[in-house]
Amino acid sequence: ADVRARLKTGELTVPDLLAQAERDPRLAAMRVSALIAALPGYGPARSGALMRRLRIAESRRIRGLGPKQRVALLASVTDPAELGS
């Protein structure tokens, strides 16, 4: 819950979270859908649409992201144009 709150306020960025998840098994166990939904501007519908577009299963956890999925996720959530769509 603390991580989601820090993502929501912008105190924690997605690249920082992914880096920390490589060392912290609790963060690695977080669902990608929960990570996206915690971002400012993303609700359940928008996060679900992004997951489908990136072809990431709803049940996928951070530790289960493949390299291409990780790059696509980072590009999507750090692109300012994505927030406007």
Short mmCIF file of N, CA and C in Angstrom, two decimals:
data_model
loop_
_atom_site.label_atom_id
_atom_site.label_comp_id
_atom_site.label_asym_id
_atom_site.label_seq_id
_atom_site.Cartn_x
_atom_site.Cartn_y
_atom_site.Cartn_z
N ALA A 1 0.83 -1.19 0.00
CA ALA A 1 0.00 0.00 0.00
C ALA A 1 0.88 1.25 0.00
N ASP A 2 1.97 1.21 0.74
CA ASP A 2 2.87 2.36 0.79
C ASP A 2 3.47 2.63 -0.59
N VAL A 3 3.83 1.59 -1.30
CA VAL A 3 4.43 1.76 -2.62
C VAL A 3 3.41 2.37 -3.57
N ARG A 4 2.18 1.90 -3.53
CA ARG A 4 1.14 2.46 -4.41
C ARG A 4 0.90 3.93 -4.09
N ALA A 5 0.91 4.29 -2.82
CA ALA A 5 0.71 5.69 -2.44
C ALA A 5 1.87 6.55 -2.94
N ARG A 6 3.09 6.03 -2.84
CA ARG A 6 4.25 6.79 -3.31
C ARG A 6 4.26 6.93 -4.83
N LEU A 7 3.75 5.91 -5.55
CA LEU A 7 3.62 6.02 -7.00
C LEU A 7 2.58 7.08 -7.36
N LYS A 8 1.47 7.07 -6.63
CA LYS A 8 0.37 8.00 -6.90
C LYS A 8 0.83 9.45 -6.73
N THR A 9 1.65 9.72 -5.72
CA THR A 9 2.10 11.09 -5.48
C THR A 9 3.30 11.48 -6.34
N GLY A 10 3.90 10.51 -7.01
CA GLY A 10 5.07 10.80 -7.84
C GLY A 10 6.38 10.74 -7.07
N GLU A 11 6.30 10.42 -5.81
CA GLU A 11 7.51 10.30 -4.98
C GLU A 11 8.39 9.13 -5.45
N LEU A 12 7.75 8.11 -6.03
CA LEU A 12 8.44 6.93 -6.54
C LEU A 12 8.10 6.80 -8.02
N THR A 13 9.11 6.60 -8.86
CA THR A 13 8.87 6.45 -10.29
C THR A 13 8.87 4.96 -10.66
N VAL A 14 8.30 4.66 -11.81
CA VAL A 14 8.27 3.27 -12.27
C VAL A 14 9.68 2.72 -12.49
N PRO A 15 10.59 3.46 -13.14
CA PRO A 15 11.95 2.91 -13.27
C PRO A 15 12.60 2.61 -11.91
N ASP A 16 12.38 3.50 -10.93
CA ASP A 16 12.92 3.26 -9.59
C ASP A 16 12.31 2.01 -8.97
N LEU A 17 11.01 1.85 -9.13
CA LEU A 17 10.32 0.70 -8.56
C LEU A 17 10.83 -0.59 -9.19
N LEU A 18 10.98 -0.61 -10.51
CA LEU A 18 11.46 -1.82 -11.18
C LEU A 18 12.88 -2.15 -10.73
N ALA A 19 13.71 -1.14 -10.54
CA ALA A 19 15.07 -1.39 -10.06
C ALA A 19 15.05 -1.95 -8.64
N GLN A 20 14.20 -1.40 -7.79
CA GLN A 20 14.10 -1.89 -6.40
C GLN A 20 13.54 -3.30 -6.36
N ALA A 21 12.63 -3.62 -7.30
CA ALA A 21 12.01 -4.95 -7.32
C ALA A 21 13.02 -6.04 -7.63
N GLU A 22 14.12 -5.69 -8.28
CA GLU A 22 15.16 -6.69 -8.56
C GLU A 22 15.85 -7.13 -7.28
N ARG A 23 15.80 -6.30 -6.24
CA ARG A 23 16.45 -6.62 -4.97
C ARG A 23 15.47 -6.99 -3.86
N ASP A 24 14.21 -6.61 -4.04
CA ASP A 24 13.22 -6.81 -2.98
C ASP A 24 12.12 -7.76 -3.45
N PRO A 25 12.07 -8.98 -2.92
CA PRO A 25 11.07 -9.96 -3.38
C PRO A 25 9.62 -9.52 -3.13
N ARG A 26 9.41 -8.67 -2.13
CA ARG A 26 8.03 -8.19 -1.89
C ARG A 26 7.58 -7.29 -3.03
N LEU A 27 8.46 -6.44 -3.51
CA LEU A 27 8.10 -5.59 -4.65
C LEU A 27 7.99 -6.41 -5.93
N ALA A 28 8.85 -7.41 -6.09
CA ALA A 28 8.81 -8.25 -7.28
C ALA A 28 7.50 -9.02 -7.38
N ALA A 29 6.85 -9.25 -6.24
CA ALA A 29 5.59 -9.98 -6.21
C ALA A 29 4.37 -9.10 -6.51
N MET A 30 4.57 -7.81 -6.64
CA MET A 30 3.47 -6.88 -6.93
C MET A 30 2.94 -7.13 -8.34
N ARG A 31 1.63 -7.11 -8.49
CA ARG A 31 1.04 -7.29 -9.82
C ARG A 31 1.28 -6.03 -10.65
N VAL A 32 1.57 -6.24 -11.92
CA VAL A 32 1.79 -5.12 -12.84
C VAL A 32 0.53 -4.27 -12.93
N SER A 33 -0.63 -4.92 -12.90
CA SER A 33 -1.89 -4.16 -12.98
C SER A 33 -2.03 -3.21 -11.79
N ALA A 34 -1.60 -3.62 -10.60
CA ALA A 34 -1.66 -2.75 -9.43
C ALA A 34 -0.67 -1.60 -9.56
N LEU A 35 0.48 -1.88 -10.14
CA LEU A 35 1.48 -0.84 -10.36
C LEU A 35 0.91 0.24 -11.28
N ILE A 36 0.35 -0.19 -12.42
CA ILE A 36 -0.17 0.78 -13.39
C ILE A 36 -1.36 1.55 -12.80
N ALA A 37 -2.26 0.84 -12.13
CA ALA A 37 -3.44 1.50 -11.56
C ALA A 37 -3.06 2.54 -10.50
N ALA A 38 -1.90 2.40 -9.89
CA ALA A 38 -1.46 3.34 -8.85
C ALA A 38 -0.87 4.61 -9.44
N LEU A 39 -0.61 4.61 -10.73
CA LEU A 39 0.00 5.79 -11.35
C LEU A 39 -1.03 6.92 -11.51
N PRO A 40 -0.59 8.16 -11.38
CA PRO A 40 -1.50 9.29 -11.58
C PRO A 40 -2.07 9.25 -13.00
N GLY A 41 -3.38 9.42 -13.11
CA GLY A 41 -4.03 9.43 -14.42
C GLY A 41 -4.48 8.08 -14.90
N TYR A 42 -4.20 7.04 -14.15
CA TYR A 42 -4.61 5.69 -14.54
C TYR A 42 -5.61 5.15 -13.54
N GLY A 43 -6.75 4.72 -14.07
CA GLY A 43 -7.75 4.03 -13.26
C GLY A 43 -7.85 2.61 -13.75
N PRO A 44 -8.85 1.88 -13.29
CA PRO A 44 -8.98 0.48 -13.70
C PRO A 44 -9.14 0.29 -15.22
N ALA A 45 -9.95 1.12 -15.85
CA ALA A 45 -10.18 0.97 -17.29
C ALA A 45 -8.93 1.29 -18.10
N ARG A 46 -8.30 2.38 -17.78
CA ARG A 46 -7.11 2.79 -18.52
C ARG A 46 -5.95 1.83 -18.29
N SER A 47 -5.80 1.37 -17.07
CA SER A 47 -4.71 0.43 -16.79
C SER A 47 -4.97 -0.90 -17.50
N GLY A 48 -6.22 -1.34 -17.53
CA GLY A 48 -6.57 -2.58 -18.25
C GLY A 48 -6.30 -2.46 -19.74
N ALA A 49 -6.63 -1.29 -20.31
CA ALA A 49 -6.38 -1.07 -21.74
C ALA A 49 -4.88 -1.09 -22.05
N LEU A 50 -4.09 -0.49 -21.18
CA LEU A 50 -2.64 -0.49 -21.37
C LEU A 50 -2.09 -1.91 -21.26
N MET A 51 -2.56 -2.66 -20.30
CA MET A 51 -2.11 -4.05 -20.14
C MET A 51 -2.42 -4.86 -21.40
N ARG A 52 -3.63 -4.68 -21.94
CA ARG A 52 -3.99 -5.41 -23.16
C ARG A 52 -3.12 -4.97 -24.34
N ARG A 53 -2.89 -3.67 -24.47
CA ARG A 53 -2.08 -3.16 -25.57
C ARG A 53 -0.65 -3.68 -25.50
N LEU A 54 -0.11 -3.79 -24.29
CA LEU A 54 1.25 -4.29 -24.11
C LEU A 54 1.32 -5.82 -24.05
N ARG A 55 0.16 -6.45 -24.10
CA ARG A 55 0.04 -7.91 -24.03
C ARG A 55 0.66 -8.46 -22.75
N ILE A 56 0.26 -7.84 -21.65
CA ILE A 56 0.69 -8.30 -20.33
C ILE A 56 -0.54 -8.87 -19.64
N ALA A 57 -0.46 -10.11 -19.21
CA ALA A 57 -1.59 -10.77 -18.55
C ALA A 57 -1.94 -10.05 -17.24
N GLU A 58 -3.23 -10.03 -16.91
CA GLU A 58 -3.69 -9.38 -15.67
C GLU A 58 -3.03 -9.97 -14.43
N SER A 59 -2.67 -11.24 -14.50
CA SER A 59 -2.08 -11.91 -13.34
C SER A 59 -0.56 -11.75 -13.26
N ARG A 60 0.04 -11.10 -14.25
CA ARG A 60 1.51 -10.99 -14.30
C ARG A 60 2.03 -10.15 -13.13
N ARG A 61 3.09 -10.63 -12.54
CA ARG A 61 3.76 -9.90 -11.47
C ARG A 61 5.02 -9.25 -12.03
N ILE A 62 5.56 -8.29 -11.32
CA ILE A 62 6.73 -7.55 -11.80
C ILE A 62 7.87 -8.50 -12.13
N ARG A 63 8.10 -9.50 -11.28
CA ARG A 63 9.21 -10.43 -11.52
C ARG A 63 9.00 -11.25 -12.79
N GLY A 64 7.79 -11.36 -13.27
CA GLY A 64 7.49 -12.16 -14.45
C GLY A 64 7.52 -11.40 -15.76
N LEU A 65 7.82 -10.10 -15.71
CA LEU A 65 7.89 -9.32 -16.94
C LEU A 65 9.10 -9.73 -17.76
N GLY A 66 8.88 -9.93 -19.05
CA GLY A 66 10.00 -10.19 -19.95
C GLY A 66 10.71 -8.89 -20.29
N PRO A 67 11.90 -8.97 -20.85
CA PRO A 67 12.65 -7.75 -21.17
C PRO A 67 11.89 -6.81 -22.11
N LYS A 68 11.24 -7.36 -23.12
CA LYS A 68 10.49 -6.51 -24.06
C LYS A 68 9.28 -5.88 -23.39
N GLN A 69 8.60 -6.64 -22.53
CA GLN A 69 7.45 -6.09 -21.81
C GLN A 69 7.90 -4.97 -20.88
N ARG A 70 9.02 -5.15 -20.23
CA ARG A 70 9.55 -4.14 -19.31
C ARG A 70 9.85 -2.85 -20.05
N VAL A 71 10.51 -2.96 -21.21
CA VAL A 71 10.84 -1.79 -22.02
C VAL A 71 9.56 -1.10 -22.50
N ALA A 72 8.59 -1.88 -22.97
CA ALA A 72 7.34 -1.31 -23.46
C ALA A 72 6.57 -0.63 -22.34
N LEU A 73 6.57 -1.23 -21.17
CA LEU A 73 5.88 -0.63 -20.02
C LEU A 73 6.54 0.69 -19.65
N LEU A 74 7.84 0.70 -19.55
CA LEU A 74 8.56 1.93 -19.20
C LEU A 74 8.31 3.02 -20.23
N ALA A 75 8.34 2.66 -21.51
CA ALA A 75 8.11 3.65 -22.56
C ALA A 75 6.69 4.21 -22.48
N SER A 76 5.73 3.37 -22.16
CA SER A 76 4.33 3.80 -22.11
C SER A 76 4.01 4.68 -20.92
N VAL A 77 4.55 4.35 -19.77
CA VAL A 77 4.18 5.11 -18.57
C VAL A 77 5.07 6.31 -18.33
N THR A 78 6.18 6.42 -19.07
CA THR A 78 7.02 7.61 -18.90
C THR A 78 6.87 8.58 -20.07
N ASP A 79 6.04 8.22 -21.07
CA ASP A 79 5.81 9.07 -22.23
C ASP A 79 4.71 10.07 -21.91
N PRO A 80 5.01 11.37 -21.90
CA PRO A 80 3.98 12.37 -21.58
C PRO A 80 2.79 12.32 -22.53
N ALA A 81 3.00 11.90 -23.78
CA ALA A 81 1.89 11.81 -24.72
C ALA A 81 0.90 10.72 -24.30
N GLU A 82 1.38 9.70 -23.62
CA GLU A 82 0.51 8.62 -23.15
C GLU A 82 -0.50 9.13 -22.14
N LEU A 83 -0.11 10.07 -21.31
CA LEU A 83 -1.03 10.61 -20.31
C LEU A 83 -2.16 11.40 -20.96
N GLY A 84 -1.92 11.93 -22.12
CA GLY A 84 -2.95 12.71 -22.80
C GLY A 84 -3.93 11.88 -23.59
N SER A 85 -3.65 10.60 -23.80
CA SER A 85 -4.54 9.77 -24.62
C SER A 85 -5.57 9.05 -23.80
#
